[in-house]
Amino acid sequence: MSEKTNVNALPDTTDRKLPLGEILPLGFQHTVIAILAAIPVPLIISASAGLSAEQTRFFVSSVIFAAGLSSILAALNVIPRTSPLIPMAMGANFSVIPVVVSTLKEAKSVSEGFQIVAGSTMLAGLFCFLIANYWIKLRHLFPPVVIGTNLMVLGTALIPNTYHWMMGKKAYDLTQSIDHRSFFIAFGIFLFHILISKYLKGFLGNLSILIALVVGMLAAILLGMVDFTPVIEAKWLDFTLPGHYGFSKLDLAALPSYVIVMILGMVEVSGTAMGIHNIVEKEMTQKQFGRTLKTLGLSTLFSGLFNAVQPTAFVQNLGILDLSKEKSRYATAAAGVMLVIAGFVPKFSALISAVPKPVLGGLGFAIFGVIIGSAVNILKQVDFEGNQNMLIIGLSVGVAMLPSTYPNFYVGFPQLVQNIFGSGILSGALTAISLNFFFNFKSLIKSESSSANVAAESEKGDSKVASIN
C-alpha cells in the first residue's frame, strides 16, 4: 500500500495575525457554534441527575468557561512547549455523560458528587498529559486512509443533528412531520447561505455563517419563534471559581471509568487533530501530535478544577474553518476569550442558546457537509489498488451511523460498551483504526520504522538548536 503522506505546510496560514475588526466577528462566529455545541452535555447530565435550575445554570456556565480556556490553550502558547498552536475550538465531550451521571447519582449529595467528578477529571487529565510522549509513538496508526475516514465519520455522524434541528421540538420522534414554519425558515436560511457564499467575497465571505445566523435569528423573531424567557431569568454575572462545591475528592472506584473515557477521548482527538492539520495545511509532526495531547490533558485538568467535564475538539468548528477560508489560530483564541467571558455572563450564553433550532438546521448542511468534503480531499491521497481501503471506509461509516439512527441501540449492553459504541464518532474512528491495522499490518510496521528514524533525526535537530540557543 502506497500513500502520499506529505502535507505542504503553510506557516502563515495558522499564524496570521488579523486586525481587531476582523478577528472579533470571526471569533464570534466560532463562539456561537461552540456554545450551542457545548450546552447539550451539561443539560443532559443535569436532567439525568436531577440537578436544580440553579445548579444547572452554574454547570452550563462552568462548561462554557472551560471550553474557552481549553480553546485558548490550543491556540496560544500560554504554557510553554505544550500548545500545538492550531485553531482547535474545544468543549465538553459527550462520552463523559454516562460516567458523570452515574457519579452524581451514587454520591451522598450533589456537592460530594461534583467533588468526585472534579478529582477524577483532574487525575484523568494528568494521566493524559504524562502519557502524551508515549502516545505519539502510535502516530503510524493514523495514515491518510484513517484520517480521511475519521473526518468522513465525523461529518456523517453529525449530519443527523441537522435533521433534528430542523424538526425542533419534534426531533427524535419518527412519527412526526416538520412544521411548515420551521421548514420555510430552515430552507430559507439554507438558500440564503448558498447565495451569500457565492456572491460575498473577502472578509464578508469569511463571515457567511455568522451573517446567515443573524438573518435567521431576525426572521425567527418576526415569526414569533424565539423565547427570551431564559435570557430574562439568567443572571448578569455568575463567577465560575474552583472549589464551588468544595475540595475535590479521590474515589478509587470511580477513577478507572474516567481514565477509560480519557483514553477514548485521546483516540478521538488524535484523529480530529490530524483532520484539523490537513484542513489548515499544517504538517502534523510528532512534536505537534504530542503537544495536541498535552493540551488535551491540561484542558481536562483545568476543566475538572473549574467544575466542568473532560473536553474534546469541536468538530462543528472544522466546518467553519473550511467555510470561512480563514484559518488563523487567533480567531479561535478570540473565541476562547469570548467563551471565558460568556462563562461569567449567563445572560450571554442564554441569548446564544435562544437561537431556534430550525435556524441552525438551515446551516447544519454546510457546517457538517464541508467536513465530508474535507475527508474526500484527504482520501484522494490514498491508494485503493490491491487493498481493502474502500472496505475500511465503508464499514467505519456504517458503524458510525448506527447510534445516530438508533440512539438506544446499545442501552442493553454494559456501560463500557455504551461509552465506546454509543458515540458514532468514537466507534467509527476505532473501527477505522482497527480495520487499517488488520488489513494493512505490514505497511504499518514499515511506517513505524520510518517514523522512528524521522523522530531520531528530529531529536538530533532539536538538540542542536537547543545547544545553539
CSV table of C-alpha atoms in Angstrom, one decimal:
chain,number,residue,atom,x,y,z
A,1,MET,CA,0.0,0.0,0.0
A,2,SER,CA,1.5,3.3,-1.0
A,3,GLU,CA,0.1,6.6,0.3
A,4,LYS,CA,1.1,10.2,-0.2
A,5,THR,CA,1.5,11.5,3.3
A,6,ASN,CA,3.3,14.8,2.6
A,7,VAL,CA,1.3,17.9,3.5
A,8,ASN,CA,2.5,21.2,2.2
A,9,ALA,CA,2.9,23.3,5.3
A,10,LEU,CA,1.9,27.0,5.0
A,11,PRO,CA,3.2,28.6,8.2
A,12,ASP,CA,1.4,31.9,7.6
A,13,THR,CA,-2.0,30.1,7.4
A,14,THR,CA,-2.5,29.5,11.1
A,15,ASP,CA,-0.1,32.1,12.4
A,16,ARG,CA,-1.6,35.0,10.5
A,17,LYS,CA,-2.3,37.9,12.9
A,18,LEU,CA,-5.6,39.7,12.0
A,19,PRO,CA,-6.7,43.2,12.8
A,20,LEU,CA,-9.2,43.6,15.6
A,21,GLY,CA,-12.0,44.5,13.3
A,22,GLU,CA,-11.7,41.1,11.6
A,23,ILE,CA,-10.8,38.9,14.5
A,24,LEU,CA,-13.8,39.8,16.7
A,25,PRO,CA,-16.5,38.8,14.2
A,26,LEU,CA,-14.6,35.7,13.1
A,27,GLY,CA,-14.2,34.7,16.7
A,28,PHE,CA,-17.8,35.4,17.5
A,29,GLN,CA,-18.8,33.1,14.6
A,30,HIS,CA,-16.8,30.3,16.3
A,31,THR,CA,-18.2,31.3,19.7
A,32,VAL,CA,-21.9,30.9,18.7
A,33,ILE,CA,-21.4,27.4,17.3
A,34,ALA,CA,-19.2,26.4,20.2
A,35,ILE,CA,-21.7,27.4,22.9
A,36,LEU,CA,-24.5,25.6,21.0
A,37,ALA,CA,-22.3,22.5,20.8
A,38,ALA,CA,-21.2,22.7,24.5
A,39,ILE,CA,-24.5,23.2,26.3
A,40,PRO,CA,-26.2,19.8,25.5
A,41,VAL,CA,-23.7,17.9,27.6
A,42,PRO,CA,-24.4,19.7,30.9
A,43,LEU,CA,-28.1,19.9,30.1
A,44,ILE,CA,-28.3,16.1,29.6
A,45,ILE,CA,-26.3,15.4,32.7
A,46,SER,CA,-28.4,17.8,34.8
A,47,ALA,CA,-31.7,16.3,33.6
A,48,SER,CA,-30.5,12.8,34.2
A,49,ALA,CA,-29.0,13.5,37.6
A,50,GLY,CA,-31.9,15.7,38.8
A,51,LEU,CA,-30.0,18.9,39.4
A,52,SER,CA,-31.8,22.1,40.3
A,53,ALA,CA,-32.3,25.0,37.9
A,54,GLU,CA,-29.6,27.0,39.8
A,55,GLN,CA,-27.1,24.1,39.7
A,56,THR,CA,-27.8,23.5,36.0
A,57,ARG,CA,-27.1,27.2,35.2
A,58,PHE,CA,-23.8,27.0,37.1
A,59,PHE,CA,-22.8,23.8,35.4
A,60,VAL,CA,-23.6,25.2,31.9
A,61,SER,CA,-21.5,28.3,32.7
A,62,SER,CA,-18.6,26.1,34.0
A,63,VAL,CA,-18.6,24.0,30.8
A,64,ILE,CA,-18.6,27.2,28.6
A,65,PHE,CA,-15.8,28.8,30.7
A,66,ALA,CA,-13.7,25.6,30.5
A,67,ALA,CA,-14.3,25.4,26.7
A,68,GLY,CA,-13.0,28.9,26.3
A,69,LEU,CA,-9.9,28.1,28.4
A,70,SER,CA,-9.2,24.9,26.5
A,71,SER,CA,-9.5,26.7,23.1
A,72,ILE,CA,-7.0,29.4,24.3
A,73,LEU,CA,-4.6,26.7,25.4
A,74,ALA,CA,-4.8,25.0,21.9
A,75,ALA,CA,-4.3,28.3,20.0
A,76,LEU,CA,-1.8,30.2,22.1
A,77,ASN,CA,1.5,29.3,23.8
A,78,VAL,CA,0.2,30.1,27.3
A,79,ILE,CA,2.1,27.3,28.9
A,80,PRO,CA,5.5,26.9,27.1
A,81,ARG,CA,6.0,23.7,24.9
A,82,THR,CA,2.5,22.4,25.4
A,83,SER,CA,0.4,24.1,22.7
A,84,PRO,CA,0.0,22.8,19.1
A,85,LEU,CA,-0.8,26.4,18.1
A,86,ILE,CA,-3.7,25.4,15.9
A,87,PRO,CA,-7.3,26.8,15.5
A,88,MET,CA,-8.9,24.0,17.6
A,89,ALA,CA,-12.1,25.0,19.4
A,90,MET,CA,-12.7,22.7,22.3
A,91,GLY,CA,-15.6,21.9,24.6
A,92,ALA,CA,-17.4,19.2,26.5
A,93,ASN,CA,-17.1,15.5,25.4
A,94,PHE,CA,-20.4,13.6,25.0
A,95,SER,CA,-18.6,10.4,26.1
A,96,VAL,CA,-18.4,11.6,29.7
A,97,ILE,CA,-22.2,11.8,30.1
A,98,PRO,CA,-23.0,8.3,31.5
A,99,VAL,CA,-19.9,8.3,33.7
A,100,VAL,CA,-20.7,11.7,35.3
A,101,VAL,CA,-24.4,10.9,35.7
A,102,SER,CA,-23.5,7.7,37.5
A,103,THR,CA,-21.1,9.5,39.8
A,104,LEU,CA,-23.7,12.2,40.7
A,105,LYS,CA,-26.5,9.6,41.3
A,106,GLU,CA,-24.3,7.4,43.5
A,107,ALA,CA,-22.9,10.2,45.6
A,108,LYS,CA,-24.5,11.1,49.0
A,109,SER,CA,-25.1,14.7,47.8
A,110,VAL,CA,-24.7,16.9,44.7
A,111,SER,CA,-21.7,18.6,46.3
A,112,GLU,CA,-19.9,15.3,47.0
A,113,GLY,CA,-20.8,14.1,43.5
A,114,PHE,CA,-19.2,17.1,41.9
A,115,GLN,CA,-16.2,16.8,44.2
A,116,ILE,CA,-15.6,13.3,42.9
A,117,VAL,CA,-16.2,14.4,39.3
A,118,ALA,CA,-13.6,17.2,39.8
A,119,GLY,CA,-11.0,14.9,41.3
A,120,SER,CA,-11.4,12.1,38.8
A,121,THR,CA,-11.4,14.5,35.8
A,122,MET,CA,-8.3,16.3,37.0
A,123,LEU,CA,-6.4,13.0,37.5
A,124,ALA,CA,-7.5,11.7,34.1
A,125,GLY,CA,-6.2,14.9,32.6
A,126,LEU,CA,-2.9,14.5,34.4
A,127,PHE,CA,-2.7,10.9,33.1
A,128,CYS,CA,-3.3,12.2,29.5
A,129,PHE,CA,-0.5,14.8,29.9
A,130,LEU,CA,2.0,12.3,31.3
A,131,ILE,CA,1.3,9.7,28.7
A,132,ALA,CA,1.4,12.1,25.7
A,133,ASN,CA,5.0,11.5,24.8
A,134,TYR,CA,4.4,7.7,24.7
A,135,TRP,CA,1.1,8.0,22.8
A,136,ILE,CA,2.8,9.8,19.9
A,137,LYS,CA,4.6,6.5,19.1
A,138,LEU,CA,1.2,5.3,17.8
A,139,ARG,CA,1.1,8.0,15.2
A,140,HIS,CA,1.7,5.5,12.4
A,141,LEU,CA,-1.7,4.1,13.2
A,142,PHE,CA,-3.2,7.2,11.6
A,143,PRO,CA,-2.3,7.3,7.9
A,144,PRO,CA,-4.4,9.2,5.4
A,145,VAL,CA,-6.9,6.4,5.0
A,146,VAL,CA,-7.6,6.6,8.7
A,147,ILE,CA,-7.6,10.4,8.9
A,148,GLY,CA,-9.8,10.8,5.9
A,149,THR,CA,-12.2,8.1,7.1
A,150,ASN,CA,-12.3,9.7,10.6
A,151,LEU,CA,-13.3,13.0,9.0
A,152,MET,CA,-15.9,11.2,6.9
A,153,VAL,CA,-17.2,9.6,10.1
A,154,LEU,CA,-17.3,13.0,11.8
A,155,GLY,CA,-19.4,14.5,9.0
A,156,THR,CA,-21.8,11.6,8.6
A,157,ALA,CA,-22.3,11.2,12.3
A,158,LEU,CA,-23.1,14.9,12.8
A,159,ILE,CA,-25.3,15.4,9.7
A,160,PRO,CA,-28.4,13.9,11.6
A,161,ASN,CA,-28.1,16.8,14.0
A,162,THR,CA,-29.2,19.0,11.1
A,163,TYR,CA,-32.4,17.0,10.7
A,164,HIS,CA,-33.1,17.1,14.5
A,165,TRP,CA,-32.5,20.9,14.5
A,166,MET,CA,-34.9,21.3,11.6
A,167,MET,CA,-37.6,19.3,13.4
A,168,GLY,CA,-37.2,21.5,16.5
A,169,LYS,CA,-39.4,20.2,19.4
A,170,LYS,CA,-40.5,17.2,17.3
A,171,ALA,CA,-36.9,15.9,17.0
A,172,TYR,CA,-36.3,12.2,17.5
A,173,ASP,CA,-40.0,11.3,17.1
A,174,LEU,CA,-40.0,9.5,13.8
A,175,THR,CA,-43.8,9.6,13.6
A,176,GLN,CA,-43.8,13.4,13.3
A,177,SER,CA,-43.5,15.7,10.3
A,178,ILE,CA,-41.9,19.1,10.2
A,179,ASP,CA,-43.9,22.3,10.8
A,180,HIS,CA,-44.3,24.5,7.8
A,181,ARG,CA,-42.9,27.5,9.6
A,182,SER,CA,-39.8,25.5,10.7
A,183,PHE,CA,-39.4,24.2,7.2
A,184,PHE,CA,-39.6,27.5,5.5
A,185,ILE,CA,-37.2,29.2,7.9
A,186,ALA,CA,-34.6,26.4,7.6
A,187,PHE,CA,-35.0,26.2,3.8
A,188,GLY,CA,-34.8,30.0,3.6
A,189,ILE,CA,-31.6,30.1,5.6
A,190,PHE,CA,-30.2,27.2,3.6
A,191,LEU,CA,-30.8,29.1,0.3
A,192,PHE,CA,-29.6,32.5,1.7
A,193,HIS,CA,-26.3,31.0,2.9
A,194,ILE,CA,-25.8,29.4,-0.6
A,195,LEU,CA,-26.3,32.8,-2.2
A,196,ILE,CA,-24.0,34.8,0.0
A,197,SER,CA,-21.4,32.1,-0.2
A,198,LYS,CA,-21.4,32.6,-4.0
A,199,TYR,CA,-21.5,36.4,-4.1
A,200,LEU,CA,-19.8,37.7,-0.9
A,201,LYS,CA,-16.1,37.8,-1.2
A,202,GLY,CA,-13.2,38.7,1.0
A,203,PHE,CA,-13.8,39.4,4.7
A,204,LEU,CA,-17.7,39.3,4.4
A,205,GLY,CA,-17.4,36.0,2.6
A,206,ASN,CA,-15.5,34.7,5.6
A,207,LEU,CA,-18.4,35.6,7.8
A,208,SER,CA,-21.1,33.8,5.8
A,209,ILE,CA,-22.2,31.6,8.7
A,210,LEU,CA,-22.5,34.5,11.1
A,211,ILE,CA,-24.4,36.6,8.6
A,212,ALA,CA,-26.8,33.8,7.8
A,213,LEU,CA,-27.2,33.1,11.5
A,214,VAL,CA,-28.1,36.8,12.3
A,215,VAL,CA,-30.6,37.0,9.4
A,216,GLY,CA,-32.2,33.7,10.5
A,217,MET,CA,-32.5,34.9,14.1
A,218,LEU,CA,-34.2,38.1,13.0
A,219,ALA,CA,-36.6,36.2,10.8
A,220,ALA,CA,-37.3,33.8,13.7
A,221,ILE,CA,-38.1,36.8,16.0
A,222,LEU,CA,-40.5,38.2,13.4
A,223,LEU,CA,-42.2,34.8,13.2
A,224,GLY,CA,-42.5,34.6,16.9
A,225,MET,CA,-40.2,31.6,17.2
A,226,VAL,CA,-37.8,33.0,19.8
A,227,ASP,CA,-38.4,32.6,23.5
A,228,PHE,CA,-36.4,35.2,25.5
A,229,THR,CA,-37.7,34.0,28.9
A,230,PRO,CA,-34.4,32.1,29.8
A,231,VAL,CA,-32.4,35.2,28.8
A,232,ILE,CA,-34.5,37.4,31.1
A,233,GLU,CA,-34.2,35.0,34.0
A,234,ALA,CA,-30.5,34.4,33.7
A,235,LYS,CA,-28.0,36.3,35.9
A,236,TRP,CA,-25.7,39.0,34.5
A,237,LEU,CA,-22.7,37.7,36.5
A,238,ASP,CA,-22.0,34.3,38.0
A,239,PHE,CA,-18.4,33.7,38.6
A,240,THR,CA,-17.0,30.2,37.9
A,241,LEU,CA,-14.4,29.6,40.5
A,242,PRO,CA,-12.5,26.4,41.6
A,243,GLY,CA,-14.0,24.6,44.6
A,244,HIS,CA,-17.5,25.8,44.1
A,245,TYR,CA,-18.7,22.5,45.6
A,246,GLY,CA,-15.8,22.1,48.0
A,247,PHE,CA,-12.4,20.4,47.6
A,248,SER,CA,-12.1,17.7,45.0
A,249,LYS,CA,-12.2,14.1,46.2
A,250,LEU,CA,-10.3,10.9,45.1
A,251,ASP,CA,-12.7,8.0,44.6
A,252,LEU,CA,-10.7,4.9,43.5
A,253,ALA,CA,-13.9,3.1,42.4
A,254,ALA,CA,-14.9,5.9,40.1
A,255,LEU,CA,-11.4,6.8,38.7
A,256,PRO,CA,-11.0,3.9,36.3
A,257,SER,CA,-14.1,4.9,34.3
A,258,TYR,CA,-12.8,8.5,33.9
A,259,VAL,CA,-9.4,7.2,32.8
A,260,ILE,CA,-11.1,4.9,30.2
A,261,VAL,CA,-13.1,7.8,28.9
A,262,MET,CA,-9.9,9.8,28.8
A,263,ILE,CA,-8.2,7.2,26.6
A,264,LEU,CA,-11.2,7.1,24.3
A,265,GLY,CA,-11.0,10.9,24.1
A,266,MET,CA,-7.4,10.7,23.2
A,267,VAL,CA,-8.2,8.4,20.3
A,268,GLU,CA,-11.0,10.8,19.2
A,269,VAL,CA,-8.8,13.9,19.4
A,270,SER,CA,-5.9,12.2,17.8
A,271,GLY,CA,-7.9,11.7,14.6
A,272,THR,CA,-9.7,15.0,14.8
A,273,ALA,CA,-6.5,16.9,15.3
A,274,MET,CA,-5.0,15.3,12.2
A,275,GLY,CA,-8.0,16.3,10.3
A,276,ILE,CA,-7.6,19.9,11.5
A,277,HIS,CA,-3.9,19.9,10.5
A,278,ASN,CA,-4.9,18.8,7.0
A,279,ILE,CA,-7.6,21.4,6.7
A,280,VAL,CA,-5.3,24.3,7.8
A,281,GLU,CA,-2.5,22.8,5.7
A,282,LYS,CA,-0.1,22.5,8.7
A,283,GLU,CA,2.2,19.4,8.9
A,284,MET,CA,1.4,17.0,11.8
A,285,THR,CA,4.8,16.3,13.2
A,286,GLN,CA,5.4,14.1,16.2
A,287,LYS,CA,6.0,17.3,18.2
A,288,GLN,CA,2.7,18.6,17.1
A,289,PHE,CA,1.0,15.3,17.9
A,290,GLY,CA,2.5,15.3,21.4
A,291,ARG,CA,1.6,18.9,22.1
A,292,THR,CA,-2.0,18.3,21.0
A,293,LEU,CA,-2.4,15.6,23.6
A,294,LYS,CA,-0.6,17.6,26.2
A,295,THR,CA,-3.1,20.4,25.6
A,296,LEU,CA,-6.0,17.9,25.9
A,297,GLY,CA,-4.5,16.7,29.2
A,298,LEU,CA,-4.1,20.3,30.6
A,299,SER,CA,-7.5,21.3,29.4
A,300,THR,CA,-9.0,18.3,31.1
A,301,LEU,CA,-7.2,19.1,34.3
A,302,PHE,CA,-8.3,22.7,34.3
A,303,SER,CA,-11.9,21.7,33.3
A,304,GLY,CA,-12.1,19.5,36.4
A,305,LEU,CA,-10.7,22.3,38.6
A,306,PHE,CA,-13.4,24.7,37.4
A,307,ASN,CA,-16.3,22.2,37.9
A,308,ALA,CA,-16.6,21.2,34.2
A,309,VAL,CA,-16.0,17.9,32.4
A,310,GLN,CA,-13.5,16.4,30.0
A,311,PRO,CA,-13.2,18.5,26.8
A,312,THR,CA,-12.8,17.4,23.2
A,313,ALA,CA,-12.2,19.1,19.9
A,314,PHE,CA,-15.5,20.6,18.5
A,315,VAL,CA,-15.7,19.1,15.0
A,316,GLN,CA,-18.5,21.6,14.2
A,317,ASN,CA,-15.9,24.3,14.1
A,318,LEU,CA,-13.9,22.4,11.5
A,319,GLY,CA,-16.8,23.2,9.1
A,320,ILE,CA,-16.5,26.9,10.0
A,321,LEU,CA,-12.7,26.8,9.3
A,322,ASP,CA,-13.3,25.4,5.8
A,323,LEU,CA,-16.3,27.7,5.0
A,324,SER,CA,-14.8,30.9,6.3
A,325,LYS,CA,-11.5,30.2,4.5
A,326,GLU,CA,-9.7,32.0,7.4
A,327,LYS,CA,-7.6,29.5,9.4
A,328,SER,CA,-5.8,31.8,11.8
A,329,ARG,CA,-5.5,30.4,15.3
A,330,TYR,CA,-6.1,33.9,16.6
A,331,ALA,CA,-9.7,33.6,15.5
A,332,THR,CA,-10.3,30.6,17.8
A,333,ALA,CA,-8.2,32.2,20.5
A,334,ALA,CA,-10.6,35.2,20.3
A,335,ALA,CA,-13.5,32.7,20.5
A,336,GLY,CA,-11.9,31.2,23.6
A,337,VAL,CA,-11.7,34.6,25.3
A,338,MET,CA,-15.4,35.2,24.4
A,339,LEU,CA,-16.3,31.8,25.8
A,340,VAL,CA,-14.5,32.6,29.1
A,341,ILE,CA,-16.4,35.9,29.3
A,342,ALA,CA,-19.7,34.0,28.5
A,343,GLY,CA,-18.9,31.7,31.3
A,344,PHE,CA,-19.1,34.7,33.7
A,345,VAL,CA,-22.2,36.2,32.0
A,346,PRO,CA,-25.1,33.6,31.9
A,347,LYS,CA,-27.3,36.1,30.0
A,348,PHE,CA,-24.9,35.9,27.0
A,349,SER,CA,-24.9,32.2,26.8
A,350,ALA,CA,-28.7,32.1,27.4
A,351,LEU,CA,-29.1,34.5,24.4
A,352,ILE,CA,-27.0,32.3,22.1
A,353,SER,CA,-28.9,29.2,23.3
A,354,ALA,CA,-32.2,31.0,22.4
A,355,VAL,CA,-31.4,30.7,18.7
A,356,PRO,CA,-34.2,28.5,17.3
A,357,LYS,CA,-33.1,25.0,16.3
A,358,PRO,CA,-34.6,25.3,12.7
A,359,VAL,CA,-32.3,28.3,12.1
A,360,LEU,CA,-29.3,26.0,12.9
A,361,GLY,CA,-30.9,23.3,10.8
A,362,GLY,CA,-30.6,25.5,7.7
A,363,LEU,CA,-26.9,26.0,8.4
A,364,GLY,CA,-26.1,22.5,9.5
A,365,PHE,CA,-25.8,21.0,6.0
A,366,ALA,CA,-23.0,23.5,5.3
A,367,ILE,CA,-21.2,23.2,8.6
A,368,PHE,CA,-21.2,19.4,8.7
A,369,GLY,CA,-21.2,18.8,4.9
A,370,VAL,CA,-18.0,20.6,4.4
A,371,ILE,CA,-16.3,18.2,6.8
A,372,ILE,CA,-17.2,15.4,4.5
A,373,GLY,CA,-15.8,17.4,1.6
A,374,SER,CA,-12.5,17.7,3.5
A,375,ALA,CA,-12.5,14.0,4.0
A,376,VAL,CA,-12.8,13.4,0.3
A,377,ASN,CA,-9.9,15.7,-0.3
A,378,ILE,CA,-7.7,13.7,2.1
A,379,LEU,CA,-8.8,10.4,0.7
A,380,LYS,CA,-7.6,11.5,-2.7
A,381,GLN,CA,-4.1,10.7,-1.3
A,382,VAL,CA,-5.0,7.1,-0.6
A,383,ASP,CA,-4.1,4.2,-2.9
A,384,PHE,CA,-7.1,1.9,-3.4
A,385,GLU,CA,-5.5,-0.6,-5.7
A,386,GLY,CA,-4.9,-4.1,-4.4
A,387,ASN,CA,-6.0,-3.5,-0.9
A,388,GLN,CA,-9.2,-3.2,1.3
A,389,ASN,CA,-9.1,0.6,1.9
A,390,MET,CA,-12.6,1.0,0.4
A,391,LEU,CA,-14.0,-1.6,2.8
A,392,ILE,CA,-12.3,0.2,5.7
A,393,ILE,CA,-14.1,3.5,4.8
A,394,GLY,CA,-17.5,1.8,4.2
A,395,LEU,CA,-17.6,-0.3,7.3
A,396,SER,CA,-16.4,2.6,9.5
A,397,VAL,CA,-19.1,5.0,8.2
A,398,GLY,CA,-21.7,2.2,8.7
A,399,VAL,CA,-20.7,1.6,12.3
A,400,ALA,CA,-20.7,5.4,13.0
A,401,MET,CA,-24.2,5.8,11.6
A,402,LEU,CA,-25.8,3.1,13.8
A,403,PRO,CA,-26.1,5.1,17.1
A,404,SER,CA,-27.1,8.2,15.1
A,405,THR,CA,-30.0,6.2,13.6
A,406,TYR,CA,-30.9,4.2,16.7
A,407,PRO,CA,-29.7,6.2,19.8
A,408,ASN,CA,-30.8,3.4,22.2
A,409,PHE,CA,-29.2,0.5,20.2
A,410,TYR,CA,-26.6,-0.3,22.9
A,411,VAL,CA,-28.7,0.5,26.0
A,412,GLY,CA,-28.9,-3.2,26.9
A,413,PHE,CA,-25.1,-3.6,26.9
A,414,PRO,CA,-22.6,-3.0,29.8
A,415,GLN,CA,-21.7,0.7,30.5
A,416,LEU,CA,-18.3,0.4,28.9
A,417,VAL,CA,-19.8,-0.8,25.6
A,418,GLN,CA,-22.3,2.0,25.7
A,419,ASN,CA,-19.5,4.5,26.3
A,420,ILE,CA,-17.5,3.3,23.3
A,421,PHE,CA,-20.0,2.3,20.7
A,422,GLY,CA,-22.8,4.7,21.8
A,423,SER,CA,-20.8,7.5,20.2
A,424,GLY,CA,-20.9,7.3,16.4
A,425,ILE,CA,-17.8,9.4,16.2
A,426,LEU,CA,-15.8,7.3,18.6
A,427,SER,CA,-17.0,3.9,17.4
A,428,GLY,CA,-16.4,4.9,13.7
A,429,ALA,CA,-12.8,6.1,14.5
A,430,LEU,CA,-12.0,3.0,16.4
A,431,THR,CA,-13.3,0.8,13.6
A,432,ALA,CA,-11.2,2.7,11.0
A,433,ILE,CA,-8.0,2.3,13.2
A,434,SER,CA,-8.7,-1.4,13.9
A,435,LEU,CA,-9.5,-2.3,10.3
A,436,ASN,CA,-6.5,-0.5,9.0
A,437,PHE,CA,-4.3,-2.3,11.5
A,438,PHE,CA,-5.9,-5.7,10.4
A,439,PHE,CA,-5.7,-5.1,6.6
A,440,ASN,CA,-2.5,-3.0,6.4
A,441,PHE,CA,-0.4,-4.5,9.2
A,442,LYS,CA,2.8,-4.9,7.1
A,443,SER,CA,2.6,-1.3,5.8
A,444,LEU,CA,2.1,-0.1,9.4
A,445,ILE,CA,5.3,-1.9,10.5
A,446,LYS,CA,7.3,-0.3,7.7
A,447,SER,CA,5.7,3.1,8.6
A,448,GLU,CA,6.6,2.6,12.3
A,449,SER,CA,10.3,2.0,11.3
A,450,SER,CA,10.3,5.1,9.1
A,451,SER,CA,8.7,7.2,11.9
A,452,ALA,CA,11.3,6.1,14.4
A,453,ASN,CA,14.1,7.2,12.1
A,454,VAL,CA,12.4,10.5,11.4
A,455,ALA,CA,11.9,11.0,15.2
A,456,ALA,CA,15.5,10.2,15.9
A,457,GLU,CA,16.7,12.8,13.2
A,458,SER,CA,14.2,15.3,14.7
A,459,GLU,CA,15.6,14.8,18.2
A,460,LYS,CA,19.1,15.4,16.9
A,461,GLY,CA,18.0,18.6,15.2
A,462,ASP,CA,16.2,19.8,18.3
A,463,SER,CA,19.3,19.1,20.5
A,464,LYS,CA,21.5,21.1,18.0
A,465,VAL,CA,19.1,24.0,18.2
A,466,ALA,CA,19.0,23.8,22.0
A,467,SER,CA,22.8,23.8,22.2
A,468,ILE,CA,22.9,26.9,19.8
A,469,ASN,CA,20.4,28.7,22.0
